[in-house]
Amino acid sequence: MANTIKSKVYNLLERSSAGNRLAQQIDAVLIVFIVVNVGLAVLETEPSIGDVFSREIFLLDFVVGSVFAVEYLLRLWVSDLHPPLKKYGSLKARLVYALQPLTLIDFLAVMPFWLSLFFAGISWKSLVILRLLRFLKIARYSPAVRSLISAVVEEKKAIIGSLVLIFGVALVAATLLYSIEHAAQPEYFGTIPAALWWAFSTLTTVGYGDVVPVTALGKFVASIVMLMGYCLFALPVGIVGTAFAREIHSREFVVTWGMVATVPLFERLSAVEIAAVTELLHSHSVPAGQYICEKGEDGDSLYLIASGQVEEVFERHRVVHNEGEHFGEASLFGHSKRTASAIARTPAQLMVLKMEDLRRFMDRKPAVAKKIIAEAIDERKAHHVDVEFTP
Amino acid sequence: MANTIKSKVYNLLERSSAGNRLAQQIDAVLIVFIVVNVGLAVLETEPSIGDVFSREIFLLDFVVGSVFAVEYLLRLWVSDLHPPLKKYGSLKARLVYALQPLTLIDFLAVMPFWLSLFFAGISWKSLVILRLLRFLKIARYSPAVRSLISAVVEEKKAIIGSLVLIFGVALVAATLLYSIEHAAQPEYFGTIPAALWWAFSTLTTVGYGDVVPVTALGKFVASIVMLMGYCLFALPVGIVGTAFAREIHSREFVVTWGMVATVPLFERLSAVEIAAVTELLHSHSVPAGQYICEKGEDGDSLYLIASGQVEEVFERHRVVHNEGEHFGEASLFGHSKRTASAIARTPAQLMVLKMEDLRRFMDRKPAVAKKIIAEAIDERKAHHVDVEFTP
Amino acid sequence: MANTIKSKVYNLLERSSAGNRLAQQIDAVLIVFIVVNVGLAVLETEPSIGDVFSREIFLLDFVVGSVFAVEYLLRLWVSDLHPPLKKYGSLKARLVYALQPLTLIDFLAVMPFWLSLFFAGISWKSLVILRLLRFLKIARYSPAVRSLISAVVEEKKAIIGSLVLIFGVALVAATLLYSIEHAAQPEYFGTIPAALWWAFSTLTTVGYGDVVPVTALGKFVASIVMLMGYCLFALPVGIVGTAFAREIHSREFVVTWGMVATVPLFERLSAVEIAAVTELLHSHSVPAGQYICEKGEDGDSLYLIASGQVEEVFERHRVVHNEGEHFGEASLFGHSKRTASAIARTPAQLMVLKMEDLRRFMDRKPAVAKKIIAEAIDERKAHHVDVEFTP
Amino acid sequence: MANTIKSKVYNLLERSSAGNRLAQQIDAVLIVFIVVNVGLAVLETEPSIGDVFSREIFLLDFVVGSVFAVEYLLRLWVSDLHPPLKKYGSLKARLVYALQPLTLIDFLAVMPFWLSLFFAGISWKSLVILRLLRFLKIARYSPAVRSLISAVVEEKKAIIGSLVLIFGVALVAATLLYSIEHAAQPEYFGTIPAALWWAFSTLTTVGYGDVVPVTALGKFVASIVMLMGYCLFALPVGIVGTAFAREIHSREFVVTWGMVATVPLFERLSAVEIAAVTELLHSHSVPAGQYICEKGEDGDSLYLIASGQVEEVFERHRVVHNEGEHFGEASLFGHSKRTASAIARTPAQLMVLKMEDLRRFMDRKPAVAKKIIAEAIDERKAHHVDVEFTP
């Protein structure tokens, strides 16, 4: 009986919430809680609100803190049901689970409040920044935040390069204006760090106007700096904007560790390895009746079904795949064309593993890749695919 | 005789205004009226104008209000001529018509003024915002506004995600500066909501300069916030900019409910269903002699002729389509290639229904889709197309 | 003898300056003159310069004015050598030429100064704006300015739509803040036009900070306005940026009326028609040895050689085209593939007429198009091309 | 023995640092030195730091200066080991090497400090700008900076055009506001150069707010100027942003003169010619197992291996290429398809020479191109490629 409850809780919290109304409602309630809670932490600093309603705010803080604590403990409790954690003892399984990034965020969102309750010396009210940590939980539900992180990680070299460039230009601008305006406005341009404040507010086109050059030469140089800021603006737009626009459509729902952990293909992977694979997967929602891939196309992805049903149409027969199953893995070996079309029979959520990403991943972690491929071969021995990987 | 006038009015107001000079002139006059009227509502708040010319302004308001009222009443009067409303009684037809989005806008543009006339307690002059509602009517004539709405709707997930992100960064920035500048500038950074004002004006690169950090640490953190604002800017540009640039060229004139309602293909649809289809249609103007689609291409759209003539060139014969007819519907069933080229014989306005959009629509509203397909099949039984939809 | 000088002057001023060192040097000198002249007009308003050097500045103004006057008169003098003007009498030829857009700019750059000399009542010094007209002449030499104009013209619907949108948002923002801040800051938000000043400086992210909301509600609404400004920014970037980036590479040198007028293909066109065609042509510089188009490609353009030599390689023979000749015109009729590759024998400047642009042009001006096609057919009767235009 | 040390130093400093841990660590130490040094130069202007720690800062300056001096001298010492410099005497080799752009940057980073030591009259502390020159050295290690320079160089015409345009608009805006606000605010709009300061800070959306129009007409014109600034912003984003986004991924590591100089294919080139080729090369890092190009593709590039191993797979045999070798040169002659696939056997760094870039380069420097092609032909006489260049 306890086990039935446990597995129900597991399904509610850790499986994809698509197609499960109760799970979706729980998600919605948790998001409302986060928003209300963060809103109150902000408003409390306003004396006219904070002083009058301090009791009510504390009460709500207590309720939200309790809900999050219960959610956290429930997740820990059921964590040994995740397939890859089953092999461990129940304590180790929980420890491994507790160290997943999203679980750590849950922990950070919940702990400060309880610490402040138990240790009299800490004033919860003054720990505003810690209370904002709860806002981080919203990342759990936001594909856009995931996409931005992905875009930033993928373009990190370009972004660092641009920042070096912007910083270099700011440095030169500040030094020039320090030399020029030094004598005229010692209170604003007396040192280079002070001039850097002007340079940043000008280059980013914010332009507060609290510090402004007054000499003719200073204004001339400042005009050039403004034009450069205007042009350098193109760099983040070109890099982040393009990468984000590309990523945003490849993450239509958030792929969680729990969803990946239930896929048989990744059965042999350790918990940490699954976390790494989670980062690789893109996600797509498809309506019923839509073609996912067509026969004869270049196969460049493996598809995992997070929810829904997909039908593969071969020349002579059809195969139906359900939640947790995968298809299209032939594309991961050699450069084969698709041998079947795949159509969504119901609205479906797919996790997509691109061959290109897998190759890059294999290069970094050959051990993990070997396990995935071995599992894929085992599962479909019947499939006549010439595995010709050169690792 | 009354009927002839009625159908003339119907044609003037509700059919495509392309190719009808009088209809175009009426449109132009209405736009001028809107602009003049809104301009006066703005200028009236300037005492040097509002006090001196208050009589004249009221008079003009009265005239514009009357014109719009007459336009609204005329549209209601002729609304039972719309094919899908013919089956209703004349009262119900008008009620259904009155609930269309664009009709509601017309109502909002016209009512406040007449209410203020009849109820002495309401001062029309003070209801500036209600008077601006008339500006909304301009959306009736602007494909760009429609495209922006379309772009925003299509990318709503990405936009919400970005806003969450920007809001999150603003929150963290405000909290940090609240902690740092709290003591130095209690009047500006005394509460987090106050600090949020600074954070928004900095992140959006507006930079009023009314609130500026003064401590060294505050300036350092503010510099980082400015750089982030500079980079986050890339998100809306990447999402809205790209989507808008894509949409803007697919809406060359505004598709109205009235235009869609006259298409025989949608005869079986209810008024509300037609409103939904209206949102699906893109619009293209083509000059005479231009190829619309070519034989052998992948067919991905159905074309409806809003005005003009189009010729389909088959291998052995040619078919001419006139206003209100459609062609290319074979592409909506299976993955067929075009069996004919289509060329505009006169300058033509086309409404385009993309297969991809229809599929998504069918997924949400299978009942509507079935009616459209049934009608399409009925109309061209002769056409040898294997309907192989899997709904 | 006079004729020889006249035709030399004609070649210097009106033919493409590529490959003609003297013409290039004259162009460079004229640009320097424009820049110096405009610079002086600006500096003269500075009393410390204007008062001391007023004699020298006037002298230089006189010199530049004379040079431009001479240039203008020379262009008028030789204008009857342009092939399409030869049929007119020498007076009418000059009149027609004087009405070309670029000639009008030349006139505007030169006249105000001479008028001020002859009419004592006009003080040249005070006509700063008229003096800046000389800056317009730089458009004569700038492909980028031409590309921007092209981009703006092509996207004019989208740009007007965006401006309507931005203006609508500004109007709503101003009205809201007028209602909210009206009482608190009657000097800044006392009327809607005054509030519009705030709305524009905020929406465009300029943010002077001279007018800033002070109430809590005003700041809240202003934050939303700032975010909208941040997002609406994406519209011009998406429209103008994309169109400009596309246009900028299709105009590598400026195509002038004089260059188009020498092309035999346009022999039958009137002066005004040639001006219209000039707007249609894109320009490309190709290095020696580069392929311009390849056999078997879809032909979508006609090429006119402004300078240099191009070789067409057919299956069995080769044809060399020189300055003023054209090739690739088969693509203008039907949907033919290229029957020859074309390679630049020397560095060449090409004027490109895209089929798509010509079709749109024909739709607007069928008379002009007929003349071009007739001429093209006459020139190469031997060419077996099935002309199958449906105008 | 000295020779062994010398060649070790040569390998450390001048060969690709990929795959050489010691070289990578030296690079990292040098970057830290640059950052610390520039940071100190900035902080020293702050009296609370500069006065107290002036001894320590000078000491560190001395250490960094010494390290860079030693690095510079070592590079000079080993420079005669570069293959193309071997033919010169040891003095001339060093002189040639010292004139390479990157070597000049090294010189500029190192000299000012030593000059200030030896010439008592120069105060090092006051030469802040010269000290910032050391920041330039970071360009040595930043592919992003190289990509930006490349993007700017490639789009220089478009950028100059845009700047002319922005400057023209600023000029007109300034002149208009000078005329309008002249009387009302003589201290801010008294001269056009003063008004230009306002125009630039408005057009670039910086908006300091130190100068703001006060008349109604001035505000109206200023609103239009703000909108234009908002729109013109699209130009640099469209040009620089697009070009940078394209370039940034084609320069994954910095190609140095030293790396190109060791490639046998460029053996016959002079030092200056190699510097020119260095600018042509893009760089790509590929993980082990990744396809670089595939049989049957259009060959458009020659690949040079900076580090790692690449395997070419022909129909019947395989060829392994090591560091310093090249492949894919068949694509440089005629329009051939790839006759072999190439796969990275180990993680590899490739320098890519695009056919298109080479053609443009040949056009400018036919002598250099001939030497490269001659060398390529010599090396692989066996290869049956029909060289059909038309130079």
PDB file of C-alpha atoms in Angstrom, chain B residues 109-249:
ATOM      1  CA  ALA B 109     -14.663  53.083 -30.555  1.00  0.00           C
ATOM      2  CA  VAL B 110     -18.169  54.403 -30.770  1.00  0.00           C
ATOM      3  CA  MET B 111     -19.982  53.763 -27.497  1.00  0.00           C
ATOM      4  CA  PRO B 112     -18.181  55.847 -24.835  1.00  0.00           C
ATOM      5  CA  PHE B 113     -18.987  59.087 -26.661  1.00  0.00           C
ATOM      6  CA  TRP B 114     -22.705  58.345 -26.975  1.00  0.00           C
ATOM      7  CA  LEU B 115     -22.897  57.186 -23.390  1.00  0.00           C
ATOM      8  CA  SER B 116     -21.347  60.478 -22.220  1.00  0.00           C
ATOM      9  CA  LEU B 117     -23.967  62.357 -24.230  1.00  0.00           C
ATOM     10  CA  PHE B 118     -26.889  60.536 -22.668  1.00  0.00           C
ATOM     11  CA  PHE B 119     -25.647  60.325 -19.109  1.00  0.00           C
ATOM     12  CA  ALA B 120     -25.067  63.813 -17.777  1.00  0.00           C
ATOM     13  CA  GLY B 121     -22.893  62.501 -14.949  1.00  0.00           C
ATOM     14  CA  ILE B 122     -20.061  61.426 -17.270  1.00  0.00           C
ATOM     15  CA  SER B 123     -17.711  64.132 -18.516  1.00  0.00           C
ATOM     16  CA  TRP B 124     -16.580  63.083 -21.962  1.00  0.00           C
ATOM     17  CA  LYS B 125     -13.632  65.442 -21.805  1.00  0.00           C
ATOM     18  CA  SER B 126     -12.121  63.647 -18.834  1.00  0.00           C
ATOM     19  CA  LEU B 127     -12.404  60.208 -20.466  1.00  0.00           C
ATOM     20  CA  VAL B 128      -9.257  60.709 -22.543  1.00  0.00           C
ATOM     21  CA  ILE B 129      -8.318  57.058 -22.444  1.00  0.00           C
ATOM     22  CA  LEU B 130     -11.723  55.966 -23.725  1.00  0.00           C
ATOM     23  CA  ARG B 131     -11.380  58.444 -26.552  1.00  0.00           C
ATOM     24  CA  LEU B 132      -8.072  56.880 -27.527  1.00  0.00           C
ATOM     25  CA  LEU B 133      -9.945  53.623 -28.112  1.00  0.00           C
ATOM     26  CA  ARG B 134     -10.749  55.027 -31.494  1.00  0.00           C
ATOM     27  CA  PHE B 135      -7.093  54.614 -32.352  1.00  0.00           C
ATOM     28  CA  LEU B 136      -7.681  50.863 -32.091  1.00  0.00           C
ATOM     29  CA  LYS B 137      -9.801  51.069 -35.232  1.00  0.00           C
ATOM     30  CA  ILE B 138      -6.641  51.704 -37.158  1.00  0.00           C
ATOM     31  CA  ALA B 139      -5.738  48.048 -36.483  1.00  0.00           C
ATOM     32  CA  ARG B 140      -8.586  47.237 -38.880  1.00  0.00           C
ATOM     33  CA  TYR B 141      -6.494  48.687 -41.701  1.00  0.00           C
ATOM     34  CA  SER B 142      -2.934  47.802 -40.685  1.00  0.00           C
ATOM     35  CA  PRO B 143      -1.391  44.500 -41.811  1.00  0.00           C
ATOM     36  CA  ALA B 144       1.708  45.409 -39.746  1.00  0.00           C
ATOM     37  CA  VAL B 145      -0.264  45.488 -36.505  1.00  0.00           C
ATOM     38  CA  ARG B 146      -1.783  42.116 -37.410  1.00  0.00           C
ATOM     39  CA  SER B 147       1.677  40.735 -38.179  1.00  0.00           C
ATOM     40  CA  LEU B 148       3.039  41.940 -34.858  1.00  0.00           C
ATOM     41  CA  ILE B 149       0.150  40.333 -33.000  1.00  0.00           C
ATOM     42  CA  SER B 150       0.752  37.144 -34.985  1.00  0.00           C
ATOM     43  CA  ALA B 151       4.487  37.213 -34.227  1.00  0.00           C
ATOM     44  CA  VAL B 152       3.833  37.791 -30.540  1.00  0.00           C
ATOM     45  CA  VAL B 153       1.220  35.022 -30.378  1.00  0.00           C
ATOM     46  CA  GLU B 154       3.451  32.559 -32.207  1.00  0.00           C
ATOM     47  CA  GLU B 155       6.448  33.271 -29.999  1.00  0.00           C
ATOM     48  CA  LYS B 156       4.492  33.778 -26.804  1.00  0.00           C
ATOM     49  CA  LYS B 157       6.379  31.055 -24.938  1.00  0.00           C
ATOM     50  CA  ALA B 158       9.747  32.539 -25.845  1.00  0.00           C
ATOM     51  CA  ILE B 159       8.602  36.049 -24.979  1.00  0.00           C
ATOM     52  CA  ILE B 160       7.216  35.027 -21.605  1.00  0.00           C
ATOM     53  CA  GLY B 161      10.428  33.142 -20.931  1.00  0.00           C
ATOM     54  CA  SER B 162      12.511  36.209 -21.788  1.00  0.00           C
ATOM     55  CA  LEU B 163      10.356  38.442 -19.628  1.00  0.00           C
ATOM     56  CA  VAL B 164      10.735  36.027 -16.703  1.00  0.00           C
ATOM     57  CA  LEU B 165      14.465  36.169 -17.294  1.00  0.00           C
ATOM     58  CA  ILE B 166      14.655  39.947 -17.546  1.00  0.00           C
ATOM     59  CA  PHE B 167      12.439  40.254 -14.502  1.00  0.00           C
ATOM     60  CA  GLY B 168      14.616  37.808 -12.596  1.00  0.00           C
ATOM     61  CA  VAL B 169      17.772  39.746 -13.459  1.00  0.00           C
ATOM     62  CA  ALA B 170      16.061  43.034 -12.512  1.00  0.00           C
ATOM     63  CA  LEU B 171      15.047  41.502  -9.194  1.00  0.00           C
ATOM     64  CA  VAL B 172      18.556  40.332  -8.388  1.00  0.00           C
ATOM     65  CA  ALA B 173      20.037  43.673  -9.487  1.00  0.00           C
ATOM     66  CA  ALA B 174      17.541  45.609  -7.368  1.00  0.00           C
ATOM     67  CA  THR B 175      18.142  43.441  -4.317  1.00  0.00           C
ATOM     68  CA  LEU B 176      21.908  43.758  -4.640  1.00  0.00           C
ATOM     69  CA  LEU B 177      21.769  47.532  -4.972  1.00  0.00           C
ATOM     70  CA  TYR B 178      19.253  47.750  -2.181  1.00  0.00           C
ATOM     71  CA  SER B 179      21.728  45.957   0.084  1.00  0.00           C
ATOM     72  CA  ILE B 180      24.683  48.061  -1.053  1.00  0.00           C
ATOM     73  CA  GLU B 181      23.204  51.569  -1.413  1.00  0.00           C
ATOM     74  CA  HIS B 182      20.567  51.204   1.302  1.00  0.00           C
ATOM     75  CA  ALA B 183      22.555  53.157   3.870  1.00  0.00           C
ATOM     76  CA  ALA B 184      24.056  55.747   1.521  1.00  0.00           C
ATOM     77  CA  GLN B 185      20.848  56.755  -0.293  1.00  0.00           C
ATOM     78  CA  PRO B 186      17.833  55.723   1.786  1.00  0.00           C
ATOM     79  CA  GLU B 187      15.600  58.003  -0.308  1.00  0.00           C
ATOM     80  CA  TYR B 188      16.347  56.084  -3.531  1.00  0.00           C
ATOM     81  CA  PHE B 189      17.397  52.600  -2.492  1.00  0.00           C
ATOM     82  CA  GLY B 190      15.486  52.370   0.772  1.00  0.00           C
ATOM     83  CA  THR B 191      13.236  49.536  -0.388  1.00  0.00           C
ATOM     84  CA  ILE B 192      13.489  46.858  -3.054  1.00  0.00           C
ATOM     85  CA  PRO B 193      10.521  48.212  -5.050  1.00  0.00           C
ATOM     86  CA  ALA B 194      12.310  51.576  -5.141  1.00  0.00           C
ATOM     87  CA  ALA B 195      15.503  49.864  -6.271  1.00  0.00           C
ATOM     88  CA  LEU B 196      13.508  48.025  -8.945  1.00  0.00           C
ATOM     89  CA  TRP B 197      12.740  51.384 -10.548  1.00  0.00           C
ATOM     90  CA  TRP B 198      16.480  51.925 -10.909  1.00  0.00           C
ATOM     91  CA  ALA B 199      16.994  48.357 -12.117  1.00  0.00           C
ATOM     92  CA  PHE B 200      14.417  48.616 -14.891  1.00  0.00           C
ATOM     93  CA  SER B 201      15.597  51.995 -16.119  1.00  0.00           C
ATOM     94  CA  THR B 202      19.158  50.619 -16.231  1.00  0.00           C
ATOM     95  CA  LEU B 203      18.498  47.177 -17.722  1.00  0.00           C
ATOM     96  CA  THR B 204      16.431  48.643 -20.546  1.00  0.00           C
ATOM     97  CA  THR B 205      19.309  51.110 -21.191  1.00  0.00           C
ATOM     98  CA  VAL B 206      16.900  54.020 -20.711  1.00  0.00           C
ATOM     99  CA  GLY B 207      19.040  55.435 -17.881  1.00  0.00           C
ATOM    100  CA  TYR B 208      17.104  58.484 -16.712  1.00  0.00           C
ATOM    101  CA  GLY B 209      19.802  59.350 -14.205  1.00  0.00           C
ATOM    102  CA  ASP B 210      17.366  60.376 -11.476  1.00  0.00           C
ATOM    103  CA  VAL B 211      18.631  57.467  -9.359  1.00  0.00           C
ATOM    104  CA  VAL B 212      22.310  56.583  -9.610  1.00  0.00           C
ATOM    105  CA  PRO B 213      24.514  54.501  -7.300  1.00  0.00           C
ATOM    106  CA  VAL B 214      27.133  56.538  -5.447  1.00  0.00           C
ATOM    107  CA  THR B 215      29.273  53.982  -3.628  1.00  0.00           C
ATOM    108  CA  ALA B 216      32.210  52.313  -5.369  1.00  0.00           C
ATOM    109  CA  LEU B 217      30.748  48.831  -4.888  1.00  0.00           C
ATOM    110  CA  GLY B 218      27.342  50.026  -6.099  1.00  0.00           C
ATOM    111  CA  LYS B 219      28.904  51.443  -9.252  1.00  0.00           C
ATOM    112  CA  PHE B 220      30.804  48.214  -9.860  1.00  0.00           C
ATOM    113  CA  VAL B 221      27.654  46.097  -9.575  1.00  0.00           C
ATOM    114  CA  ALA B 222      25.728  48.653 -11.660  1.00  0.00           C
ATOM    115  CA  SER B 223      28.341  48.356 -14.417  1.00  0.00           C
ATOM    116  CA  ILE B 224      27.755  44.610 -14.574  1.00  0.00           C
ATOM    117  CA  VAL B 225      23.982  45.200 -14.615  1.00  0.00           C
ATOM    118  CA  MET B 226      24.423  47.632 -17.528  1.00  0.00           C
ATOM    119  CA  LEU B 227      26.446  45.045 -19.455  1.00  0.00           C
ATOM    120  CA  MET B 228      23.761  42.435 -18.814  1.00  0.00           C
ATOM    121  CA  GLY B 229      21.071  44.807 -20.015  1.00  0.00           C
ATOM    122  CA  TYR B 230      23.182  45.361 -23.119  1.00  0.00           C
ATOM    123  CA  CYS B 231      23.306  41.597 -23.702  1.00  0.00           C
ATOM    124  CA  LEU B 232      19.725  40.711 -22.692  1.00  0.00           C
ATOM    125  CA  PHE B 233      18.627  43.208 -25.329  1.00  0.00           C
ATOM    126  CA  ALA B 234      19.564  40.509 -27.797  1.00  0.00           C
ATOM    127  CA  LEU B 235      16.662  38.344 -26.636  1.00  0.00           C
ATOM    128  CA  PRO B 236      13.684  40.398 -27.834  1.00  0.00           C
ATOM    129  CA  VAL B 237      15.598  41.339 -30.965  1.00  0.00           C
ATOM    130  CA  GLY B 238      16.323  37.662 -31.615  1.00  0.00           C
ATOM    131  CA  ILE B 239      12.752  36.513 -30.951  1.00  0.00           C
ATOM    132  CA  VAL B 240      10.337  39.323 -31.850  1.00  0.00           C
ATOM    133  CA  GLY B 241      12.575  40.777 -34.562  1.00  0.00           C
ATOM    134  CA  THR B 242      13.011  37.485 -36.371  1.00  0.00           C
ATOM    135  CA  ALA B 243       9.383  36.444 -36.064  1.00  0.00           C
ATOM    136  CA  PHE B 244       8.128  39.878 -37.098  1.00  0.00           C
ATOM    137  CA  ALA B 245      10.462  40.019 -40.095  1.00  0.00           C
ATOM    138  CA  ARG B 246       9.064  36.611 -41.116  1.00  0.00           C
ATOM    139  CA  GLU B 247       5.412  37.564 -40.562  1.00  0.00           C
ATOM    140  CA  ILE B 248       5.520  41.060 -42.041  1.00  0.00           C
ATOM    141  CA  HIS B 249       5.831  39.763 -45.574  1.00  0.00           C
TER     142      HIS B 249
END
